Amino acid sequence: NEALFTRHPDIIHKLCVDAPLLLWPLLDGLIWRSRFVSQGMRRVNYYIQHLVQDAGGNMNKALEWMAGAQDPKLIAHPIVEVFSDLMWGGLVSYRVLARKLYFFFCLIIFILGHGLDMNYSELTDMERVFIFVCRSFNYLGGMLQLLIRFVLLCVADIRGGQIVRTCRVPLPRFICSMKEICFLFLAVFLICMCSLEPLLWCFDNMYGDFPGSGLFTTTCPEAAVNHDAYVLVSGAALMLYWLLMIDVSIFSMRVSAFSLVCFQVLVEFWLYLLGLLFLIIAFATSLSALKHEIPAVKGIDAAALTLLRVSINLYSAEKFSELEASVWVFMVSCVFLVLASMFLLNLLVAQVSEAYAGIVADMYGYARLNRAAVTVSVIKAISPKRWNCFLSSLGFEQPLEFNEGDIGLAGGIAIMEPASVNPTSVDRIKRYGGTTSSEKPWPEEPEALTDEDKFLRLEKLIMRMGSRRSRRHRGGSNASSQSDNDSQNEPDSTVSQQQTE
């Protein structure tokens, strides 16, 4: 494998693009499993050196190429799992954990500063100072950090030529990620909160003549105008904080796979909501066109609200009896109830079941793809010194044993796996007796038999067995005929002897 990766360092990229099916035999050839079992465990050698580093000792782009292929089965190959988990555990996990802990700390500070139900007229000066510090940290440590992050990502994409066009508008590629879109909306909401912040609007009028006046007050008349908008934006920002915290599931493949499946199945739920919206608008306009005096369905807006309550079972039976005042209104409402509660809801269940059945087989691979993308992005920012320390800890220069005392090749790592996971009865290493001198020619290997040769050998064996059976049958018939002749000749000789006497 060293000669292959030295001569073709981009062999993984070429196979991912031109011949993905050939990647499997290549990756399988980098794994050796012992056929001997010790205490229920089997020794396995993974030769991953040329998948981790290139000829210059830098990070190999093999993982980036495989993640770019977006193949959930390829990324879940055993050797890909091994070297990607090594890079995740040795270089990436602690950096991602530090980022998530900081983000979680920002969330806690946001809750303490905005999410608690507080009456400023009853707060002490120390409590007001604490709220001021929390909100200041949200804008300085949260909003500014997000803005700097977006600037760096934009510069990196522009320098790398990673530009996509949406409706003929050039945009950096990172904006195509749903996670980055959530971060962008969070930054926008924080900017809106900063512009509507009551502490800033009341800064020049903290000790005025109004209820709740005092140090760092938020109840001044200047801030009351923007109070409703500020509360709405802060609630949306808090919801985005919790939504982005789902990304912590990357530390567990099982939880990450579950969250990805949930997001994939949400597409079917949006289709259900679209169909329900169409039915509500259609039946609301129809009900408003009928002549009746029922307040619950008088007008398009009132009828739409009533139908929405009916569809989500929030319309009581007592109120539903009011619709019986008009026969046509009652009939139209019943048709809507059947379509929304029986047809659409059962269709949603069927679609979600089919979507889950289609993705559940590959959900582990999609979780692996998500982690691989994060691993590649983080390793690109790691210093060369840290990378060299990681390579030296792997010990690729030390030869690995095939079995105890059987020294083999270098460039990999050895682990023990349960013997029942991958049963192996044939040793992949071909051994020949004699000298190991490189000057001696390689022993001639027996020619591989084709299918035609195998059939010919089987045909000759069948013919040989048939001839042996016929020979045995002939030998048995000759012996029986000779015994019959002897028995017939014996009475004749007795009769002739009696005549002589």
XYZ file of C-alpha atoms in Angstrom:
501
model
C 0.000 0.000 0.000
C 2.964 2.322 0.512
C 3.889 2.141 -3.165
C 0.284 2.790 -4.188
C -0.194 5.885 -1.993
C 3.282 7.207 -2.821
C 2.702 6.998 -6.559
C -0.959 8.097 -6.379
C -1.433 10.327 -3.309
C -4.910 11.340 -4.529
C -6.122 7.807 -5.189
C -8.966 8.211 -2.672
C -10.192 11.364 -4.410
C -10.076 9.747 -7.850
C -11.996 6.711 -6.680
C -14.596 8.834 -4.849
C -15.270 10.775 -8.046
C -14.804 8.176 -10.804
C -15.175 4.694 -9.264
C -16.756 4.664 -5.780
C -17.273 0.897 -5.888
C -13.508 0.328 -6.036
C -13.037 2.074 -2.690
C -14.394 -0.921 -0.820
C -11.768 -3.476 -1.954
C -9.060 -0.850 -1.421
C -10.148 -0.129 2.150
C -10.726 -3.817 2.880
C -7.159 -4.513 1.793
C -5.849 -2.185 4.515
C -7.314 -4.407 7.248
C -5.779 -7.646 8.532
C -7.624 -9.904 10.952
C -6.083 -12.839 12.719
C -7.755 -16.227 12.424
C -6.672 -17.103 15.964
C -8.908 -16.212 18.901
C -7.679 -15.564 22.422
C -10.191 -15.246 25.257
C -12.958 -14.367 22.827
C -10.954 -11.527 21.213
C -9.304 -11.288 17.806
C -6.297 -9.163 16.831
C -6.897 -6.677 14.008
C -4.327 -4.454 12.274
C -5.552 -1.273 10.581
C -2.946 0.211 8.220
C -4.135 3.815 8.278
C -0.893 5.771 7.989
C -1.529 6.921 4.414
C -5.119 7.814 5.256
C -4.053 10.058 8.149
C -0.949 11.752 6.738
C 0.478 12.466 3.312
C 4.056 12.091 2.091
C 5.046 15.403 3.696
C 3.670 14.505 7.113
C 0.686 16.838 6.819
C -2.964 15.876 7.177
C -4.201 13.692 4.358
C -7.397 14.859 2.660
C -8.807 11.329 2.563
C -11.398 12.076 5.261
C -12.378 15.335 3.558
C -12.848 13.536 0.237
C -14.914 10.769 1.799
C -17.087 13.258 3.678
C -17.574 15.211 0.449
C -18.839 12.065 -1.280
C -21.859 12.103 1.099
C -22.035 8.310 1.125
C -23.323 7.119 4.545
C -22.202 3.541 3.894
C -18.649 4.504 2.881
C -18.090 6.719 5.923
C -19.212 3.823 8.157
C -16.509 1.469 6.802
C -14.522 -0.054 9.710
C -11.165 1.468 8.756
C -12.759 4.899 8.157
C -14.364 4.705 11.577
C -11.034 3.847 13.173
C -8.918 6.658 11.750
C -11.687 9.273 11.959
C -12.298 8.405 15.629
C -8.552 8.657 16.282
C -8.466 12.162 14.828
C -11.661 13.115 16.656
C -10.455 11.879 20.034
C -6.858 13.084 19.738
C -7.321 16.499 18.127
C -10.908 17.647 17.758
C -13.120 16.541 20.640
C -11.654 18.794 23.338
C -11.789 21.852 21.048
C -15.429 21.209 20.142
C -16.218 20.586 23.813
C -14.678 23.934 24.771
C -16.816 25.715 22.167
C -19.996 23.998 23.298
C -19.281 24.763 26.955
C -18.790 28.437 26.109
C -22.014 28.458 24.093
C -23.861 26.789 26.968
C -22.428 29.376 29.362
C -23.765 32.126 27.070
C -27.161 30.443 27.143
C -27.203 30.359 30.962
C -26.204 34.029 31.124
C -28.932 34.870 28.595
C -31.543 33.095 30.732
C -30.373 34.916 33.879
C -30.449 38.272 32.117
C -33.604 37.952 30.021
C -35.514 34.756 30.654
C -36.544 35.272 34.284
C -39.802 36.937 35.292
C -38.586 40.020 37.176
C -40.354 43.014 38.677
C -37.835 45.873 38.599
C -39.652 47.843 41.255
C -38.884 45.067 43.763
C -35.234 44.416 42.790
C -32.326 45.638 44.868
C -29.392 47.530 43.407
C -27.153 44.443 43.509
C -29.733 42.404 41.555
C -30.008 45.171 38.968
C -26.229 45.301 38.619
C -26.190 41.530 38.117
C -28.795 41.780 35.335
C -26.820 44.617 33.723
C -23.646 42.487 33.743
C -25.463 39.491 32.250
C -26.964 41.526 29.415
C -23.658 43.246 28.739
C -21.973 39.857 28.440
C -24.675 38.710 25.982
C -23.878 41.583 23.660
C -20.104 41.688 24.119
C -19.362 37.986 24.529
C -22.180 36.562 22.436
C -23.135 39.009 19.700
C -19.599 40.229 18.938
C -18.249 36.670 18.938
C -20.862 35.641 16.351
C -20.114 38.672 14.173
C -16.362 37.980 14.230
C -17.065 34.336 13.390
C -19.141 35.288 10.348
C -16.465 37.698 9.107
C -13.783 34.994 9.337
C -15.963 32.444 7.538
C -16.782 34.915 4.768
C -13.112 35.801 4.271
C -12.123 32.118 4.197
C -14.781 31.252 1.592
C -13.948 34.249 -0.579
C -10.226 33.460 -0.540
C -10.893 29.813 -1.311
C -13.335 30.629 -4.100
C -16.172 28.878 -2.234
C -18.960 30.994 -3.704
C -22.470 29.807 -4.576
C -25.160 31.705 -6.451
C -28.721 31.802 -5.167
C -31.090 33.628 -7.532
C -27.972 35.029 -9.245
C -26.779 36.495 -5.939
C -23.228 35.391 -4.958
C -23.070 34.063 -1.411
C -20.323 32.359 0.627
C -20.742 28.592 0.765
C -20.974 28.404 4.566
C -24.350 30.144 4.446
C -25.841 27.037 2.785
C -25.613 25.138 6.078
C -28.773 25.123 8.200
C -26.691 25.457 11.368
C -24.955 28.564 10.032
C -28.313 30.047 9.043
C -29.476 29.593 12.651
C -26.303 31.290 13.900
C -26.935 34.140 11.459
C -30.503 34.640 12.693
C -29.272 34.509 16.285
C -26.768 37.282 15.539
C -29.521 39.354 13.878
C -31.827 38.875 16.868
C -29.058 39.892 19.274
C -28.402 43.032 17.217
C -32.125 43.867 17.343
C -32.158 43.277 21.106
C -29.166 45.557 21.533
C -30.920 48.336 19.596
C -34.091 47.877 21.680
C -32.343 47.301 25.014
C -34.327 49.086 27.772
C -31.167 49.624 29.846
C -29.728 51.785 27.060
C -32.956 53.712 26.473
C -33.262 54.429 30.206
C -29.588 55.191 30.798
C -30.132 58.984 30.763
C -33.349 58.829 32.799
C -32.726 56.223 35.501
C -33.893 58.362 38.432
C -36.962 59.962 36.846
C -40.459 60.186 38.256
C -41.917 56.811 37.242
C -42.497 53.438 38.992
C -39.371 51.291 39.258
C -36.901 54.156 38.826
C -33.384 53.711 40.106
C -30.061 52.210 39.139
C -30.150 50.375 35.749
C -33.924 50.589 35.480
C -35.852 49.304 32.455
C -39.280 50.824 33.178
C -38.771 54.367 31.924
C -41.294 55.819 29.413
C -38.679 55.828 26.656
C -38.259 52.028 26.890
C -41.974 51.265 27.241
C -42.522 52.002 23.544
C -40.238 49.140 22.461
C -41.107 46.717 25.257
C -43.331 44.343 23.238
C -40.871 44.088 20.338
C -37.959 43.540 22.737
C -39.758 40.700 24.542
C -40.680 39.019 21.241
C -37.145 39.188 19.850
C -35.582 37.959 23.100
C -37.955 34.961 23.124
C -37.000 34.079 19.548
C -33.285 34.402 20.380
C -33.665 32.132 23.398
C -35.418 29.522 21.245
C -32.525 29.653 18.735
C -30.033 29.176 21.570
C -31.753 25.946 22.577
C -32.080 24.812 18.963
C -28.337 25.245 18.412
C -27.608 23.322 21.598
C -28.830 20.189 19.782
C -25.440 20.150 18.062
C -23.954 18.843 21.338
C -25.278 15.437 20.249
C -22.191 15.096 18.032
C -20.361 13.578 21.015
C -22.645 10.519 20.875
C -23.255 8.774 17.555
C -26.502 7.276 18.817
C -27.970 10.613 19.927
C -26.629 12.362 16.827
C -28.240 9.770 14.558
C -31.566 10.211 16.376
C -31.492 14.007 16.015
C -30.630 13.765 12.310
C -33.512 11.358 11.728
C -35.864 13.791 13.473
C -34.813 16.624 11.179
C -35.144 14.429 8.087
C -38.667 13.356 9.056
C -39.696 16.982 9.705
C -39.971 17.452 5.935
C -43.067 15.247 5.921
C -44.532 17.276 8.788
C -44.106 20.508 6.824
C -45.974 18.928 3.913
C -48.786 18.031 6.308
C -48.962 21.629 7.578
C -49.035 22.889 3.989
C -51.966 20.606 3.155
C -53.773 21.614 6.356
C -53.266 25.311 5.554
C -54.741 24.769 2.092
C -57.818 23.066 3.565
C -58.319 25.796 6.191
C -58.169 28.589 3.607
C -60.437 26.733 1.175
C -63.125 25.861 3.721
C -62.888 29.238 5.529
C -63.644 31.122 2.315
C -66.461 28.683 1.549
C -68.037 29.158 4.991
C -67.795 32.946 4.769
C -69.657 32.828 1.447
C -72.632 31.014 2.994
C -75.525 33.007 4.424
C -75.702 32.440 8.170
C -75.569 34.269 11.482
C -73.077 32.073 13.365
C -70.341 34.289 14.926
C -67.745 31.496 15.059
C -67.573 31.237 11.252
C -68.679 34.754 10.274
C -65.901 36.111 8.066
C -62.782 34.493 6.664
C -60.567 35.214 9.698
C -63.071 33.900 12.269
C -63.831 30.820 10.146
C -60.130 30.058 9.650
C -59.472 30.335 13.398
C -62.422 28.061 14.173
C -61.306 25.450 11.624
C -57.786 25.546 13.034
C -59.155 24.803 16.505
C -61.262 21.986 15.092
C -58.244 20.426 13.346
C -56.146 20.358 16.526
C -59.034 19.256 18.798
C -59.307 22.549 20.699
C -62.924 23.181 19.695
C -65.259 21.783 22.332
C -68.358 19.738 21.564
C -70.618 22.383 23.146
C -69.354 25.031 20.739
C -69.529 22.599 17.827
C -73.265 22.268 18.460
C -73.621 25.985 17.611
C -72.726 25.142 14.009
C -75.921 23.069 13.737
C -77.916 26.298 13.405
C -77.169 26.144 9.683
C -77.352 22.820 7.867
C -74.881 23.820 5.170
C -72.375 25.190 7.677
C -72.619 21.987 9.683
C -72.129 19.798 6.586
C -69.120 21.791 5.392
C -67.589 21.639 8.889
C -68.074 17.857 9.021
C -66.390 17.414 5.633
C -63.470 19.507 6.840
C -63.240 17.481 10.055
C -63.100 14.215 8.088
C -60.431 15.490 5.694
C -58.250 17.135 8.345
C -58.529 14.665 11.229
C -58.866 11.377 9.372
C -57.383 11.695 5.895
C -54.496 14.138 6.388
C -53.508 12.846 9.822
C -53.401 9.209 8.709
C -51.513 10.240 5.588
C -48.969 12.006 7.806
C -48.476 8.839 9.865
C -47.943 6.778 6.701
C -45.480 9.274 5.209
C -43.466 9.549 8.432
C -43.310 5.743 8.691
C -42.044 5.394 5.126
C -39.534 8.216 5.532
C -38.199 6.699 8.753
C -37.930 3.242 7.178
C -35.951 4.714 4.293
C -33.432 6.582 6.442
C -33.096 4.420 9.540
C -30.681 2.035 7.784
C -28.229 4.856 7.069
C -28.795 7.114 10.085
C -25.515 5.991 11.708
C -23.661 6.858 8.511
C -25.241 10.312 8.356
C -24.148 10.930 11.946
C -20.637 9.880 10.913
C -20.750 12.311 7.982
C -21.672 15.148 10.334
C -18.794 14.359 12.679
C -16.347 13.951 9.755
C -17.223 17.424 8.445
C -16.611 18.945 11.886
C -13.341 17.009 12.243
C -12.009 18.299 8.917
C -12.937 21.918 9.657
C -11.306 21.877 13.107
C -8.093 20.103 12.059
C -7.437 22.720 9.380
C -6.964 25.290 12.161
C -4.620 23.130 14.286
C -0.999 24.194 14.554
C 1.733 22.049 12.935
C 3.306 21.411 16.338
C 0.114 19.928 17.720
C -0.312 17.817 14.585
C 3.224 16.432 14.817
C 2.691 15.489 18.456
C -0.457 13.631 17.449
C 1.388 11.711 14.706
C 4.219 10.741 17.035
C 1.718 9.384 19.558
C 0.348 6.961 16.935
C 3.753 5.293 16.381
C 3.367 4.515 12.700
C 7.113 3.774 12.399
C 6.904 0.690 14.624
C 6.159 -2.663 12.907
C 2.996 -4.435 13.959
C 2.734 -8.074 14.903
C 0.489 -10.331 12.876
C 0.371 -12.790 15.738
C 2.424 -13.161 18.880
C 6.083 -13.094 17.830
C 5.250 -12.702 14.125
C 6.614 -9.251 13.211
C 4.790 -7.675 10.286
C 4.547 -4.307 8.553
C 4.602 -0.786 9.994
C 2.201 2.052 9.306
C -0.871 1.139 11.323
C -2.412 0.440 14.689
C -3.454 -2.837 16.317
C -6.625 -3.318 18.313
C -8.570 -6.240 19.740
C -12.163 -6.847 18.700
C -14.714 -9.496 19.710
C -14.198 -12.673 17.715
C -17.889 -12.900 16.816
C -17.963 -9.538 15.032
C -15.994 -10.580 11.926
C -15.436 -14.360 11.852
C -12.203 -15.190 10.008
C -11.054 -18.721 9.198
C -8.499 -18.065 6.418
C -5.254 -16.180 6.932
C -4.779 -13.493 4.295
C -0.985 -13.701 4.619
C 0.653 -16.166 2.215
C 3.690 -17.847 3.753
C 6.459 -19.738 1.923
C 9.339 -21.740 3.338
C 12.971 -20.901 2.636
C 15.188 -17.879 2.783
C 13.867 -14.337 3.070
C 16.630 -12.808 0.958
C 15.403 -10.163 -1.454
C 17.815 -11.515 -4.103
C 15.920 -14.784 -4.353
C 12.971 -14.866 -6.775
C 9.477 -14.817 -5.399
C 8.006 -18.324 -5.250
C 5.714 -19.118 -8.121
C 2.122 -19.032 -7.118
C -0.281 -21.648 -8.431
C -2.390 -20.415 -11.271
C -5.821 -19.330 -10.257
C -8.528 -21.625 -11.540
C -11.299 -20.127 -13.604
C -14.913 -21.222 -13.398
C -14.489 -23.244 -16.587
C -11.515 -25.103 -15.121
C -13.482 -25.880 -11.995
C -16.365 -27.305 -14.015
C -13.947 -29.445 -16.071
C -12.397 -30.835 -12.908
C -15.834 -31.579 -11.510
C -16.859 -33.293 -14.777
C -13.717 -35.471 -14.803
C -14.318 -36.418 -11.169
C -17.900 -37.446 -11.925
C -16.767 -39.495 -14.961
C -14.046 -41.206 -12.917
C -16.526 -42.120 -10.192
C -18.932 -43.492 -12.841
C -16.250 -45.664 -14.446
C -15.240 -47.097 -11.079
C -18.839 -47.931 -10.277
C -19.379 -49.669 -13.651
C -16.173 -51.690 -13.154
C -17.356 -52.863 -9.763
C -20.714 -53.800 -11.215
C -19.058 -55.812 -14.036
C -16.777 -57.631 -11.641
C -19.705 -58.631 -9.454
C -21.752 -59.971 -12.423
C -18.815 -62.114 -13.727
C -18.328 -63.744 -10.344
C -22.012 -64.620 -10.022
C -22.154 -66.181 -13.548
C -19.081 -68.339 -12.838
C -20.621 -69.682 -9.602
C -23.830 -70.593 -11.480
C -21.832 -72.563 -14.095
C -20.006 -74.500 -11.393
C -23.291 -75.457 -9.734
C -24.717 -76.686 -13.041
C -21.603 -78.782 -13.893
C -21.581 -80.538 -10.506
C -24.834 -82.632 -11.053
C -23.730 -83.637 -14.543
C -20.494 -85.115 -13.202
C -22.448 -87.049 -10.556
C -24.773 -88.643 -13.172
C -21.871 -89.730 -15.386
C -20.167 -91.352 -12.429
C -23.254 -93.391 -11.551
C -23.529 -94.685 -15.146
C -19.931 -95.864 -15.070
C -20.593 -97.875 -11.984
